[in-house]
Short mmCIF file of C-alpha atoms in Angstrom, two decimals:
data_model
loop_
_atom_site.label_atom_id
_atom_site.label_comp_id
_atom_site.label_asym_id
_atom_site.label_seq_id
_atom_site.Cartn_x
_atom_site.Cartn_y
_atom_site.Cartn_z
CA UNK K 1 4.39 -56.72 -22.16
CA UNK K 2 5.60 -53.16 -22.65
CA UNK K 3 3.56 -52.77 -25.83
CA UNK K 4 0.49 -54.12 -24.03
CA UNK K 5 0.86 -51.57 -21.22
CA UNK K 6 1.49 -48.74 -23.67
CA UNK K 7 -1.62 -49.52 -25.70
CA UNK K 8 -3.76 -49.76 -22.57
CA UNK K 9 -2.57 -46.41 -21.30
CA UNK K 10 -3.32 -44.74 -24.65
CA UNK K 11 -7.03 -45.61 -24.36
CA UNK K 12 -9.54 -43.04 -23.14
CA UNK K 13 -10.17 -43.02 -19.37
CA UNK K 14 -13.22 -44.89 -18.11
CA UNK K 15 -15.65 -43.60 -15.52
CA UNK K 16 -15.25 -45.87 -12.52
CA UNK K 17 -18.86 -45.80 -11.39
CA UNK K 18 -19.95 -47.14 -14.81
CA UNK K 19 -17.40 -49.97 -15.24
CA UNK K 20 -16.87 -51.34 -11.73
CA UNK K 21 -18.59 -54.63 -10.96
CA UNK K 22 -17.93 -55.86 -7.40
CA UNK K 23 -18.22 -59.56 -8.32
CA UNK K 24 -15.86 -59.40 -11.31
CA UNK K 25 -12.08 -59.54 -11.34
CA UNK K 26 -9.90 -56.56 -12.11
CA UNK K 27 -7.53 -58.28 -14.53
CA UNK K 28 -9.37 -56.80 -17.49
CA UNK K 29 -8.98 -53.28 -16.05
CA UNK K 30 -5.34 -53.34 -15.01
CA UNK K 31 -3.30 -50.55 -16.61
CA UNK K 32 -6.49 -48.83 -17.76
CA UNK K 33 -7.04 -45.18 -16.95
CA UNK K 34 -10.13 -44.58 -14.81
CA UNK K 35 -11.80 -41.43 -13.50
CA UNK K 36 -12.93 -41.62 -9.86
CA UNK K 37 -14.81 -38.95 -7.94
CA UNK K 38 -15.12 -38.85 -4.17
CA UNK K 39 -13.52 -37.31 -1.10
CA UNK K 40 -10.29 -38.31 0.66
CA UNK K 41 -10.22 -39.62 4.21
CA UNK K 42 -6.97 -37.90 5.19
CA UNK K 43 -6.92 -39.35 8.71
CA UNK K 44 -6.43 -42.88 7.35
CA UNK K 45 -3.50 -42.13 5.03
CA UNK K 46 -0.76 -44.75 4.76
CA UNK K 47 2.86 -43.86 3.93
CA UNK K 48 4.93 -46.35 1.89
CA UNK K 49 8.67 -45.97 2.00
CA UNK K 50 11.19 -44.62 2.18
CA UNK K 51 11.19 -43.98 -1.58
CA UNK K 52 13.86 -41.74 -3.03
CA UNK K 53 13.23 -39.23 -5.79
CA UNK K 54 15.65 -37.10 -7.80
CA UNK K 55 14.57 -33.45 -8.02
CA UNK K 56 16.78 -31.03 -9.98
CA UNK K 57 19.70 -33.42 -9.62
CA UNK K 58 19.26 -33.73 -5.85
CA UNK K 59 18.10 -37.04 -4.36
CA UNK K 60 15.55 -36.68 -1.59
CA UNK K 61 13.93 -39.37 0.53
CA UNK K 62 10.18 -39.45 0.86
CA UNK K 63 7.13 -41.65 0.74
CA UNK K 64 4.18 -42.66 -1.37
CA UNK K 65 0.97 -41.64 0.35
CA UNK K 66 -2.09 -43.90 -0.04
CA UNK K 67 -5.45 -42.50 1.06
CA UNK K 68 -8.97 -44.00 0.95
CA UNK K 69 -11.30 -42.26 -1.51
CA UNK K 70 -14.83 -42.40 -0.10
CA UNK K 71 -18.19 -42.03 -1.90
CA UNK K 72 -20.02 -38.69 -1.84
CA UNK K 73 -23.57 -39.01 -0.48
CA UNK K 74 -26.32 -38.31 -3.01
CA UNK K 75 -23.84 -37.96 -5.86
CA UNK K 76 -24.38 -40.38 -8.77
CA UNK K 77 -20.97 -39.59 -10.28
CA UNK K 78 -18.95 -40.60 -7.21
CA UNK K 79 -17.38 -43.99 -6.58
CA UNK K 80 -19.98 -46.55 -5.40
CA UNK K 81 -17.64 -47.91 -2.72
CA UNK K 82 -14.34 -46.83 -1.11
CA UNK K 83 -11.12 -47.34 -3.06
CA UNK K 84 -7.43 -46.86 -2.23
CA UNK K 85 -5.57 -44.16 -4.13
CA UNK K 86 -1.80 -43.82 -4.35
CA UNK K 87 -1.74 -40.03 -4.56
CA UNK K 88 1.99 -39.86 -5.32
CA UNK K 89 5.29 -38.94 -3.73
CA UNK K 90 5.69 -36.60 -0.76
CA UNK K 91 8.84 -35.51 1.11
CA UNK K 92 9.68 -36.85 4.55
CA UNK K 93 8.39 -33.67 6.20
CA UNK K 94 4.86 -34.55 5.05
CA UNK K 95 4.80 -37.74 7.10
CA UNK K 96 6.23 -36.00 10.17
CA UNK K 97 3.61 -33.25 9.86
CA UNK K 98 0.87 -35.85 9.41
CA UNK K 99 1.90 -37.65 12.60
CA UNK K 100 1.97 -34.38 14.55
CA UNK K 101 -1.48 -33.34 13.31
CA UNK K 102 -2.93 -36.80 14.00
CA UNK K 103 -1.57 -36.75 17.54
CA UNK K 104 -2.97 -33.24 18.08
CA UNK K 105 -6.40 -34.24 16.74
CA UNK K 106 -6.56 -37.19 19.12
CA UNK K 107 -5.79 -34.94 22.09
CA UNK K 108 -8.37 -32.38 20.94
CA UNK K 109 -11.05 -35.06 20.57
CA UNK K 110 -10.26 -36.40 24.04
CA UNK K 111 -10.51 -32.92 25.57
CA UNK K 112 -13.81 -32.27 23.81
CA UNK K 113 -15.16 -35.58 25.02
CA UNK K 114 -14.18 -34.75 28.60
CA UNK K 115 -15.89 -31.35 28.39
CA UNK K 116 -19.07 -32.90 27.01
CA UNK K 117 -19.11 -35.50 29.75
CA UNK K 118 -18.72 -32.75 32.34
CA UNK K 119 -21.63 -30.80 30.90
CA UNK K 120 -23.88 -33.85 30.95
CA UNK K 121 -23.16 -34.40 34.63
CA UNK K 122 -23.87 -30.78 35.58
CA UNK K 123 -26.89 -30.23 37.83
CA UNK K 124 -27.99 -27.13 35.97
CA UNK K 125 -29.32 -29.31 33.16
CA UNK K 126 -31.93 -30.70 35.55
CA UNK K 127 -33.30 -27.24 36.30
CA UNK K 128 -33.20 -25.82 32.80
CA UNK K 129 -36.74 -25.10 31.69
CA UNK K 130 -36.29 -24.15 28.04
CA UNK K 131 -34.86 -26.98 25.92
CA UNK K 132 -32.06 -26.04 23.64
CA UNK K 133 -32.64 -26.77 19.98
CA UNK K 134 -29.57 -28.36 18.49
CA UNK K 135 -29.09 -28.21 14.76
CA UNK K 136 -26.81 -30.68 13.11
CA UNK K 137 -24.75 -29.07 10.41
CA UNK K 138 -23.05 -31.68 8.29
CA UNK K 139 -19.54 -30.52 7.44
CA UNK K 140 -18.96 -29.86 3.78
CA UNK K 141 -16.45 -32.33 2.39
CA UNK K 142 -14.44 -31.19 -0.63
CA UNK K 143 -14.81 -33.55 -3.56
CA UNK K 144 -11.92 -34.51 -5.83
CA UNK K 145 -11.67 -36.16 -9.22
CA UNK K 146 -8.81 -38.61 -9.59
CA UNK K 147 -7.42 -39.89 -12.89
CA UNK K 148 -5.54 -43.07 -12.11
CA UNK K 149 -4.50 -46.52 -13.25
CA UNK K 150 -5.81 -49.75 -11.77
CA UNK K 151 -2.93 -51.67 -10.19
CA UNK K 152 -2.28 -54.62 -7.93
CA UNK K 153 -0.04 -55.21 -4.91
CA UNK K 154 3.71 -54.88 -5.29
CA UNK K 155 5.94 -57.95 -5.28
CA UNK K 156 8.85 -57.05 -2.99
CA UNK K 157 12.33 -58.43 -3.46
CA UNK K 158 14.13 -60.43 -0.79
CA UNK K 159 15.91 -57.25 0.34
CA UNK K 160 12.69 -55.39 1.23
CA UNK K 161 11.67 -55.73 4.92
CA UNK K 162 8.27 -57.05 5.86
CA UNK K 163 5.49 -54.58 6.56
CA UNK K 164 4.60 -53.88 10.20
CA UNK K 165 0.97 -52.69 10.26
CA UNK K 166 0.83 -52.57 14.06
CA UNK K 167 3.60 -49.94 14.15
CA UNK K 168 2.44 -48.27 10.93
CA UNK K 169 5.63 -49.19 9.05
CA UNK K 170 5.00 -49.90 5.37
CA UNK K 171 7.81 -50.74 2.94
CA UNK K 172 5.80 -51.97 -0.05
CA UNK K 173 2.22 -51.88 -1.29
CA UNK K 174 0.15 -54.77 0.09
CA UNK K 175 -3.41 -53.86 -0.90
CA UNK K 176 -5.33 -56.34 1.33
CA UNK K 177 -3.25 -55.46 4.41
CA UNK K 178 -3.56 -51.72 3.80
CA UNK K 179 -7.31 -52.08 3.28
CA UNK K 180 -7.69 -53.92 6.59
CA UNK K 181 -5.72 -51.22 8.38
CA UNK K 182 -8.00 -48.55 6.90
CA UNK K 183 -11.11 -50.50 7.95
CA UNK K 184 -11.99 -51.53 4.39
CA UNK K 185 -12.63 -54.86 2.69
CA UNK K 186 -9.59 -56.85 1.52
CA UNK K 187 -10.81 -56.77 -2.10
CA UNK K 188 -10.76 -52.96 -2.14
CA UNK K 189 -9.61 -51.57 -5.48
CA UNK K 190 -6.22 -49.85 -5.65
CA UNK K 191 -5.33 -47.19 -8.23
CA UNK K 192 -2.30 -44.96 -8.79
CA UNK K 193 -2.88 -41.29 -9.51
CA UNK K 194 -1.22 -40.12 -12.76
CA UNK K 195 -2.81 -36.69 -13.03
CA UNK K 196 -0.44 -34.46 -15.01
CA UNK K 197 -2.08 -31.17 -13.99
CA UNK K 198 0.07 -30.39 -10.96
CA UNK K 199 -0.30 -27.09 -9.17
CA UNK K 200 3.21 -25.52 -9.02
CA UNK K 201 2.36 -23.70 -5.78
CA UNK K 202 1.24 -26.95 -4.11
CA UNK K 203 2.89 -29.83 -5.98
CA UNK K 204 2.62 -32.49 -3.27
CA UNK K 205 1.58 -35.22 -3.38
CA UNK K 206 3.36 -35.47 -6.74
CA UNK K 207 1.53 -38.06 -8.91
CA UNK K 208 3.44 -40.84 -10.61
CA UNK K 209 4.83 -40.34 -14.08
CA UNK K 210 3.17 -42.59 -16.66
CA UNK K 211 6.59 -43.65 -17.96
CA UNK K 212 7.45 -45.16 -14.57
CA UNK K 213 4.33 -47.31 -14.79
CA UNK K 214 5.31 -48.64 -18.21
CA UNK K 215 8.87 -49.41 -17.16
CA UNK K 216 9.91 -52.81 -15.84
CA UNK K 217 12.83 -53.66 -13.57
CA UNK K 218 15.08 -54.39 -16.59
CA UNK K 219 14.28 -52.69 -19.89
CA UNK K 220 15.26 -54.11 -23.32
CA UNK K 221 17.95 -51.45 -23.84
CA UNK K 222 19.46 -52.53 -20.52
CA UNK K 223 19.81 -56.07 -21.88
CA UNK K 224 21.53 -54.65 -24.95
CA UNK K 225 23.95 -52.66 -22.81
CA UNK K 226 24.70 -55.73 -20.68
CA UNK K 227 25.36 -57.80 -23.80
CA UNK K 228 27.72 -55.19 -25.27
CA UNK K 229 29.55 -54.78 -21.96
CA UNK K 230 30.10 -58.47 -21.29
CA UNK K 231 31.07 -59.36 -24.87
CA UNK K 232 33.57 -56.47 -24.87
CA UNK K 233 35.07 -57.70 -21.60
CA UNK K 234 35.18 -61.27 -22.91
CA UNK K 235 36.96 -60.14 -26.07
CA UNK K 236 39.49 -58.14 -24.07
CA UNK K 237 40.19 -61.04 -21.69
CA UNK K 238 40.52 -63.45 -24.64
CA UNK K 239 43.03 -61.14 -26.35
CA UNK K 240 45.10 -60.77 -23.17
CA UNK K 241 45.05 -64.53 -22.59
CA UNK K 242 46.17 -65.13 -26.15
CA UNK K 243 49.06 -62.69 -25.73
CA UNK K 244 50.02 -64.36 -22.45
CA UNK K 245 50.04 -67.99 -23.57
CA UNK K 246 51.35 -67.46 -27.14
CA UNK K 247 54.82 -68.98 -27.42
CA UNK K 248 57.54 -66.41 -27.86
CA UNK K 249 59.78 -66.56 -30.93
CA UNK K 250 63.33 -67.68 -30.12
CA UNK K 251 66.11 -65.29 -31.07
CA UNK K 252 68.86 -66.53 -33.36
#
């Protein structure tokens, strides 16, 4: 299994808009590097955690942030449909800041809506003779190019709590549930960002290390260490038992 993953990750990345077929399964693409272009919908980010990370010998709690990557209009190189991207690890302060900004945006939108409603109800609009020409300026959305690996949902252990989408509490990656929360289809594709070109001045979100993707819960060298440890303990216990039950020589 480890050799299979390693060989897949060594292949050249594929352009997502040229390989994705909506009616085909993703088993043939799992653990393949893909290049996806689009723009992130920051307002619908999901935080998975807490997930600890050791930085310079110091363990810090944080989260994995998953954000929908949306198509770019009139761009043939962008993703044809939205996908979910695990952008990497962020410290706890990121989630707290995100919640504060989201709450502030909701209040700002509500205030703007109230002002617009008040203007519509004003009597001066009835007497205005010269119509105002309103020009719609579409906001420019920054595009991003993500290099990631196609993955599936996580399989949590019995010690991991269940997700609570209604309260926005996520402890493990459940792709269909996250997609529903973001307003996307349940069969939305999920990839993990492994881009190694991290900006030192703005390192977060910190993409996953490729080696962590290859690893399994118990590696072969761990089995070897367990074998050596338990056989050493068994030999020691056997020697002590032999010394304990061996009949002592009688003195003459």
